[in-house]
Coordinates of C-alpha atoms in Angstrom, one line a residue:
X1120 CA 49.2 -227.7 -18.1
X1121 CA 50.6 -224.0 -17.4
X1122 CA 48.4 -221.5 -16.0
X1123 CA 48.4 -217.6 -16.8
X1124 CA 47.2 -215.5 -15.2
X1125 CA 47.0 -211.7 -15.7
X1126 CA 47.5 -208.4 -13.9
X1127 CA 48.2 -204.9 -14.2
X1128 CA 45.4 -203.3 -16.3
X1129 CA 43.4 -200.1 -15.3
X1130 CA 42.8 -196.7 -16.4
X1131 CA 45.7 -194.9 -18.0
X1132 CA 45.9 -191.6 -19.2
X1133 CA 47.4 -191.0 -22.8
X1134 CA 51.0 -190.8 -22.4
X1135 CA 51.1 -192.5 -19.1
X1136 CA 52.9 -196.3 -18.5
X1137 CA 51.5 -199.6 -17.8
X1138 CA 53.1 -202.7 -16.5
X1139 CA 51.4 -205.7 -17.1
X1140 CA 52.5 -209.1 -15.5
X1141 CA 52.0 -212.7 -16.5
X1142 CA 52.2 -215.0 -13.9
X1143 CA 52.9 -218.2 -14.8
X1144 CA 52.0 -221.7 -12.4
X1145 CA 51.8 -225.3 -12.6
X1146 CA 54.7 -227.4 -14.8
X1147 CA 56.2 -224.4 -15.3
X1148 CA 59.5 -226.0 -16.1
X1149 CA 58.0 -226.6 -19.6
X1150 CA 57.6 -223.1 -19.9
X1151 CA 59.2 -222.5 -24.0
X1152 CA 58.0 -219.0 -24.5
X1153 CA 55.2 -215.7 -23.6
X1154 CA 53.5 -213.8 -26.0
X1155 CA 51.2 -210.6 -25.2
X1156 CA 48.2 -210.6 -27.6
X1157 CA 45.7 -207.6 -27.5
X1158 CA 42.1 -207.7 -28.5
X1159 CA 40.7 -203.9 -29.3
X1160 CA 36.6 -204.0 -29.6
X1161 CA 35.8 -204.7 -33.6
X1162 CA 39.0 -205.3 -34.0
X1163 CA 41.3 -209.0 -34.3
X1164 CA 43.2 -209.9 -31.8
X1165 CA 46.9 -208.5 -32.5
X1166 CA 50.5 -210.4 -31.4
X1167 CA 51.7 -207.1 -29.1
X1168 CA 55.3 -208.7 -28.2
X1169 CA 56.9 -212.5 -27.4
X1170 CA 59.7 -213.7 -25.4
X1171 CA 61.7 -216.9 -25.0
X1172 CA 62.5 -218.4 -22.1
X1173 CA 66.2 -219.3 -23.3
X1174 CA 67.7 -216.7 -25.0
X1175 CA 64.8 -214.3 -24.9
X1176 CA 64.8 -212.3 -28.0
X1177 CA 62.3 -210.3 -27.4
X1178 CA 60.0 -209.0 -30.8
X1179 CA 57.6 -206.4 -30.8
X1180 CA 54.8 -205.3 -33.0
X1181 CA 55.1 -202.2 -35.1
X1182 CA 52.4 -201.2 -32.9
X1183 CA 54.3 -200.8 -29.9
X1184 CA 58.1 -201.2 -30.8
X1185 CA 60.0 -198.7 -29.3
X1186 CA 57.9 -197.8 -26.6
X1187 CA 57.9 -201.2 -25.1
X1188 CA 59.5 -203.5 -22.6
X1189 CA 59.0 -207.2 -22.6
X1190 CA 61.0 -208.9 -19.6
X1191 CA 60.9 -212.0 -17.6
X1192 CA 61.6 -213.5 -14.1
X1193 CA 63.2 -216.7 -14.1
X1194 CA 62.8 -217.4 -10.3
X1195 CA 58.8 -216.3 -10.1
X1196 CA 57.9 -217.3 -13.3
X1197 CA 56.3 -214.1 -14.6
X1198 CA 56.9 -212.4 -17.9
X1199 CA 55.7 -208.4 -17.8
X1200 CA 55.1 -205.9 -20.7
X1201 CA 56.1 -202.2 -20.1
X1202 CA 54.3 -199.6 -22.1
X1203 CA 54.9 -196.4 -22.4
X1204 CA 53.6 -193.4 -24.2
X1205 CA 50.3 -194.7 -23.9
X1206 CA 47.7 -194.1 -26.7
X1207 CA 44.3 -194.0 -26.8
X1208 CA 44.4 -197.0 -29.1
X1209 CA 46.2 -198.9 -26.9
X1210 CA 42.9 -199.3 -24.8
X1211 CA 42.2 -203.5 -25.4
X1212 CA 42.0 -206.2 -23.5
X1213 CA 45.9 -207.9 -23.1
X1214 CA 46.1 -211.6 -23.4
X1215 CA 49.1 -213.4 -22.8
X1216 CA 49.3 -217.1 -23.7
X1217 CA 52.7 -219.6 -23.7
X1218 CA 53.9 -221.8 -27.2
X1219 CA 56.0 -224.8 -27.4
X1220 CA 58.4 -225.5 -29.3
X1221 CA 56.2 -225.9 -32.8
X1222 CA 55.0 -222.5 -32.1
X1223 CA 51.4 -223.2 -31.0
X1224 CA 50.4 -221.4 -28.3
X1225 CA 48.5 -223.7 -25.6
X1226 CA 47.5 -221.9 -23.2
X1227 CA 46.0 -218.2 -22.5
X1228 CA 45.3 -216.0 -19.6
X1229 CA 41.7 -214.4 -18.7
X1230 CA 43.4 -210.9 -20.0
X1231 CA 43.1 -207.5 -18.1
X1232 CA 41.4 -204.9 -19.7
X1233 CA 43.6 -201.5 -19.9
X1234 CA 41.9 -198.3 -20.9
X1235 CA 43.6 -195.2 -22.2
X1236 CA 41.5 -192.3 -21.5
X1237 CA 41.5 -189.0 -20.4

């Protein structure tokens, strides 16, 4: 199976930029699609933004839309997530997990924990 592993997460001031990265290893040429889920404490665990591998098409949540960047590497098999504007409520711990084709996601990272603070 595909393993995920995450990276990027740290301290961030409010405003500021993160870029997390998904790095993606094993039988990678099954790889379908990336989404970036965010778990907030007492909160549920929220879709934050997905990609294809073919075609891309990237979607956003409200949450972020607008602020956001979801990209991908072909050759390294990593799929990052760009926010800016940072907001205090950003501050979760980001997940990201690949689907097949029947939309189930199969397999999730450990998450990074980023923390907007002053």
């Amino acid at each position: 199976q595909v393993q995920l592993v995450e990276s990027g997460g740290g301290l961030v001031q409010p405003g500021g930029s993160v870029t997390l990265s998904c790095a993606a290893s094993g039988p990678t040429w099954t790889l379908y699609s990336i989404g970036w889920f965010r778990r907030a404490p007492g909160k549920d665990r929220e879709k934050v933004a997905t990609i294809f591998w073919i075609g891309e098409r990237p979607w956003y949540s409200d949450s972020v839309k607008g602020r956001s960047s979801i990209t991908k590497d072909g050759r390294t098999k990593t799929v990052s997530l760009q926010i800016n504007d940072l907001k205090t409520e950003d501050t979760a711990t980001y997940y990201c997990a690949n689907a097949d084709p029947a939309g189930e996601w199969q397999t999730w990272g450990q998450g990074t924990q980023v923390t907007v603070s002053t």
